[in-house]
Coordinates of N, CA and C in Angstrom, one line a residue:
M14 N -65.4 -6.2 -1.5 CA -66.8 -5.8 -1.3 C -66.8 -4.5 -0.5
S15 N -67.6 -3.5 -1.0 CA -67.6 -2.2 -0.3 C -68.4 -2.3 1.0
P16 N -68.1 -1.4 2.0 CA -68.9 -1.5 3.2 C -70.4 -1.3 3.0
A17 N -70.8 -0.5 2.1 CA -72.2 -0.3 1.8 C -72.8 -1.6 1.3
A18 N -72.1 -2.4 0.4 CA -72.6 -3.6 -0.1 C -72.7 -4.7 1.1
V19 N -71.8 -4.7 2.0 CA -71.8 -5.6 3.1 C -73.0 -5.3 4.0
Y20 N -73.2 -4.0 4.3 CA -74.4 -3.7 5.1 C -75.7 -3.9 4.4
A21 N -75.7 -3.8 3.1 CA -76.9 -4.1 2.3 C -77.2 -5.6 2.4
L22 N -76.2 -6.4 2.3 CA -76.4 -7.9 2.5 C -76.9 -8.2 3.9
L23 N -76.3 -7.5 4.9 CA -76.7 -7.7 6.3 C -78.2 -7.3 6.5
L24 N -78.6 -6.2 5.9 CA -79.9 -5.8 6.0 C -80.9 -6.8 5.3
A25 N -80.4 -7.4 4.2 CA -81.2 -8.4 3.5 C -81.4 -9.6 4.4
A26 N -80.3 -10.0 5.0 CA -80.4 -11.2 6.0 C -81.4 -10.9 7.1
I27 N -81.3 -9.7 7.6 CA -82.2 -9.3 8.7 C -83.7 -9.4 8.2
V28 N -84.0 -8.8 7.1 CA -85.3 -8.8 6.5 C -85.8 -10.2 6.3
L29 N -85.0 -11.1 5.7 CA -85.4 -12.5 5.5 C -85.6 -13.2 6.9
E30 N -84.8 -12.9 7.9 CA -85.0 -13.5 9.2 C -86.4 -13.0 9.8
V31 N -86.7 -11.8 9.6 CA -88.0 -11.3 10.1 C -89.2 -11.9 9.3
I32 N -89.0 -12.0 8.0 CA -90.1 -12.7 7.2 C -90.2 -14.2 7.7
G33 N -89.1 -14.8 7.9 CA -89.1 -16.2 8.4 C -89.8 -16.4 9.8
T34 N -89.5 -15.4 10.7 CA -90.1 -15.5 12.0 C -91.6 -15.2 11.9
T35 N -92.0 -14.3 11.0 CA -93.4 -14.1 10.8 C -94.1 -15.3 10.3
A36 N -93.4 -16.0 9.3 CA -93.9 -17.3 8.8 C -94.0 -18.3 9.9
L37 N -93.1 -18.3 10.9 CA -93.1 -19.2 12.0 C -94.4 -19.0 12.8
Q38 N -94.8 -17.8 13.0 CA -96.0 -17.5 13.7 C -97.2 -18.0 12.9
L39 N -97.2 -17.7 11.6 CA -98.3 -18.1 10.7 C -98.4 -19.6 10.5
S40 N -97.3 -20.3 10.7 CA -97.3 -21.8 10.5 C -98.0 -22.6 11.5
Q41 N -98.4 -21.9 12.6 CA -99.1 -22.5 13.7 C -98.4 -23.8 14.2
Q42 N -97.2 -23.6 14.7 CA -96.3 -24.7 15.2 C -96.0 -25.7 14.1
L43 N -95.7 -25.1 12.9 CA -95.3 -25.9 11.7 C -96.4 -26.9 11.2
T44 N -97.6 -26.6 11.5 CA -98.7 -27.4 11.0 C -99.3 -26.9 9.7
R45 N -98.9 -25.8 9.2 CA -99.4 -25.2 8.0 C -98.3 -25.3 7.0
F46 N -98.5 -25.9 5.8 CA -97.4 -26.2 4.9 C -96.7 -25.0 4.3
W47 N -97.4 -24.1 3.7 CA -96.8 -23.0 3.0 C -96.0 -22.0 3.9
P48 N -96.6 -21.7 5.0 CA -95.8 -20.8 6.0 C -94.6 -21.6 6.5
S49 N -94.7 -22.9 6.6 CA -93.5 -23.7 7.0 C -92.4 -23.7 6.0
V50 N -92.8 -23.8 4.7 CA -91.9 -23.8 3.6 C -91.2 -22.4 3.5
L51 N -92.0 -21.3 3.7 CA -91.5 -20.0 3.7 C -90.5 -19.8 4.8
L52 N -90.8 -20.3 6.0 CA -89.9 -20.2 7.1 C -88.6 -20.8 6.8
V53 N -88.6 -22.0 6.3 CA -87.3 -22.7 6.0 C -86.5 -22.0 5.0
A54 N -87.2 -21.6 3.9 CA -86.5 -20.9 2.8 C -85.9 -19.5 3.3
C55 N -86.7 -18.8 4.1 CA -86.2 -17.5 4.6 C -85.0 -17.7 5.6
Y56 N -85.2 -18.6 6.5 CA -84.1 -18.8 7.5 C -82.8 -19.3 6.8
T57 N -83.0 -20.2 5.9 CA -81.8 -20.8 5.2 C -81.1 -19.6 4.4
T58 N -81.8 -18.9 3.7 CA -81.2 -17.8 2.9 C -80.7 -16.7 3.8
S59 N -81.3 -16.4 4.9 CA -80.9 -15.4 5.8 C -79.5 -15.8 6.4
F60 N -79.4 -17.0 6.8 CA -78.1 -17.4 7.4 C -77.0 -17.5 6.4
Y61 N -77.4 -17.9 5.1 CA -76.4 -17.9 4.1 C -75.8 -16.5 3.8
I62 N -76.8 -15.5 3.7 CA -76.4 -14.1 3.4 C -75.6 -13.6 4.6
L63 N -76.0 -13.9 5.8 CA -75.3 -13.5 7.0 C -73.9 -14.0 7.0
S64 N -73.7 -15.2 6.5 CA -72.3 -15.8 6.4 C -71.5 -15.0 5.4
L65 N -72.1 -14.5 4.4 CA -71.3 -13.7 3.4 C -70.8 -12.4 4.1
T66 N -71.5 -11.8 5.0 CA -71.1 -10.6 5.6 C -69.9 -10.8 6.5
L67 N -69.7 -12.1 7.0 CA -68.6 -12.4 7.9 C -67.3 -12.3 7.3
K68 N -67.2 -12.2 6.0 CA -65.9 -12.0 5.3 C -65.4 -10.6 5.6
V69 N -66.2 -9.7 6.0 CA -65.8 -8.3 6.3 C -66.1 -7.8 7.7
I70 N -67.2 -8.2 8.2 CA -67.6 -7.8 9.6 C -67.3 -8.9 10.6
P71 N -66.7 -8.6 11.7 CA -66.5 -9.7 12.7 C -67.8 -10.3 13.1
V72 N -67.7 -11.6 13.4 CA -68.9 -12.4 13.7 C -69.7 -11.8 14.8
G73 N -69.1 -11.4 15.9 CA -69.8 -10.8 17.1 C -70.6 -9.6 16.7
I74 N -70.0 -8.7 15.9 CA -70.6 -7.5 15.5 C -71.7 -7.7 14.5
A75 N -71.5 -8.6 13.5 CA -72.5 -8.9 12.6 C -73.7 -9.5 13.2
Y76 N -73.5 -10.5 14.1 CA -74.6 -11.2 14.8 C -75.3 -10.2 15.7
A77 N -74.6 -9.3 16.4 CA -75.3 -8.4 17.3 C -76.2 -7.5 16.5
I78 N -75.8 -7.0 15.3 CA -76.6 -6.1 14.5 C -77.8 -6.9 14.0
W79 N -77.5 -8.1 13.4 CA -78.5 -9.0 12.9 C -79.6 -9.3 13.9
S80 N -79.2 -9.8 15.0 CA -80.2 -10.2 16.0 C -80.9 -9.0 16.6
A81 N -80.2 -7.9 16.9 CA -80.8 -6.8 17.5 C -81.9 -6.1 16.6
L82 N -81.5 -5.9 15.4 CA -82.5 -5.3 14.5 C -83.6 -6.2 14.2
G83 N -83.3 -7.5 14.1 CA -84.3 -8.5 13.9 C -85.4 -8.5 15.1
I84 N -84.9 -8.4 16.3 CA -85.8 -8.3 17.5 C -86.7 -7.1 17.4
V85 N -86.1 -5.9 17.0 CA -86.9 -4.7 16.9 C -87.9 -4.8 15.8
L86 N -87.5 -5.3 14.7 CA -88.4 -5.4 13.5 C -89.5 -6.4 13.8
I87 N -89.2 -7.6 14.3 CA -90.2 -8.6 14.6 C -91.2 -8.1 15.7
S88 N -90.7 -7.3 16.6 CA -91.6 -6.7 17.6 C -92.6 -5.7 16.9
A89 N -92.1 -5.0 15.9 CA -93.0 -4.1 15.1 C -94.0 -4.9 14.3
V90 N -93.5 -6.0 13.7 CA -94.4 -6.9 12.9 C -95.5 -7.5 13.9
G91 N -95.1 -7.9 15.1 CA -96.0 -8.4 16.0 C -97.1 -7.4 16.4
L92 N -96.7 -6.2 16.6 CA -97.6 -5.1 16.9 C -98.6 -4.8 15.8
V93 N -98.1 -4.7 14.6 CA -98.9 -4.3 13.4 C -99.8 -5.5 12.9
C94 N -99.1 -6.6 12.7 CA -99.8 -7.8 12.1 C -100.6 -8.7 13.1
F95 N -100.1 -8.8 14.3 CA -100.6 -9.8 15.2 C -101.3 -9.1 16.4
K96 N -101.2 -7.8 16.5 CA -101.8 -7.0 17.5 C -101.2 -7.4 18.9
Q97 N -99.9 -7.7 18.9 CA -99.2 -8.0 20.2 C -98.7 -6.7 20.7
R98 N -99.2 -6.3 21.8 CA -98.8 -5.0 22.4 C -97.5 -5.2 23.3
L99 N -96.7 -4.2 23.4 CA -95.6 -4.1 24.2 C -95.8 -3.2 25.4
D100 N -95.4 -3.6 26.6 CA -95.5 -2.7 27.7 C -94.3 -1.8 27.8
V101 N -94.3 -0.9 28.7 CA -93.2 0.1 28.8 C -91.9 -0.5 29.0
P102 N -91.7 -1.5 29.9 CA -90.4 -2.1 30.1 C -89.9 -2.8 28.8
A103 N -90.8 -3.4 28.0 CA -90.4 -4.0 26.7 C -89.9 -2.9 25.8
M104 N -90.6 -1.8 25.7 CA -90.2 -0.7 24.8 C -88.9 -0.1 25.2
I105 N -88.7 0.0 26.6 CA -87.4 0.5 27.1 C -86.3 -0.4 26.7
G106 N -86.5 -1.7 26.8 CA -85.5 -2.7 26.4 C -85.2 -2.6 25.0
L107 N -86.2 -2.5 24.1 CA -85.9 -2.4 22.7 C -85.1 -1.1 22.4
A108 N -85.4 0.0 23.1 CA -84.7 1.2 22.9 C -83.2 1.0 23.3
L109 N -83.0 0.3 24.3 CA -81.6 0.0 24.8 C -80.9 -0.9 23.7
I110 N -81.6 -1.8 23.1 CA -81.0 -2.6 22.1 C -80.6 -1.8 20.9
I111 N -81.5 -0.9 20.5 CA -81.1 0.1 19.4 C -79.9 0.9 19.8
A112 N -79.9 1.4 21.0 CA -78.8 2.3 21.4 C -77.5 1.5 21.4
G113 N -77.5 0.2 21.8 CA -76.3 -0.6 21.7 C -75.8 -0.8 20.3
V114 N -76.7 -1.0 19.4 CA -76.3 -1.2 18.0 C -75.7 0.1 17.5
V115 N -76.3 1.3 17.8 CA -75.8 2.6 17.4 C -74.4 2.8 18.0
V116 N -74.2 2.5 19.3 CA -72.9 2.7 19.9 C -71.8 1.8 19.2
V117 N -72.2 0.6 19.0 CA -71.2 -0.3 18.3 C -70.8 0.2 16.9
N118 N -71.8 0.6 16.2 CA -71.6 1.1 14.8 C -70.8 2.4 14.8
L119 N -71.1 3.3 15.7 CA -70.5 4.6 15.7 C -69.1 4.7 16.3
F120 N -68.9 3.9 17.4 CA -67.7 4.0 18.2 C -66.7 2.8 18.2
S121 N -67.2 1.7 17.8 CA -66.3 0.5 17.8 C -65.2 0.5 16.8
K122 N -64.1 0.2 17.2 CA -62.9 0.1 16.2 C -62.9 -1.4 15.6
S123 N -63.8 -2.2 16.0 CA -63.9 -3.6 15.5 C -64.4 -3.7 14.1
I124 N -65.1 -2.7 13.7 CA -65.7 -2.7 12.4 C -65.1 -1.6 11.5
S125 N -65.1 -1.8 10.2 CA -64.6 -0.8 9.3 C -65.8 0.1 8.9
H126 N -65.5 1.4 8.9 CA -66.6 2.4 8.6 C -66.4 2.9 7.3

């Protein structure tokens, strides 16, 4: 599998995790049926796709990218869809998460480029 294909799979896993987390918010503590179904389907598929990327990317690196980008994206969804504002320390923290992922991807010898 090419590196581009692996990263495309990882991105798909991240997007499904963000959709699942959005459905978690919409499920109102799992009391609404369809958002709860979407949550389970997205999380299950996301973890399955994440597992496929582990054939090529080390688990620590894949999970770091998956969780970091998921945090940033769900924060954006929270801002846009749920009007959840972030304060300056939260935005600085998210910027540091992004910087960490960039450093890992650009400079780590643990992953194939």
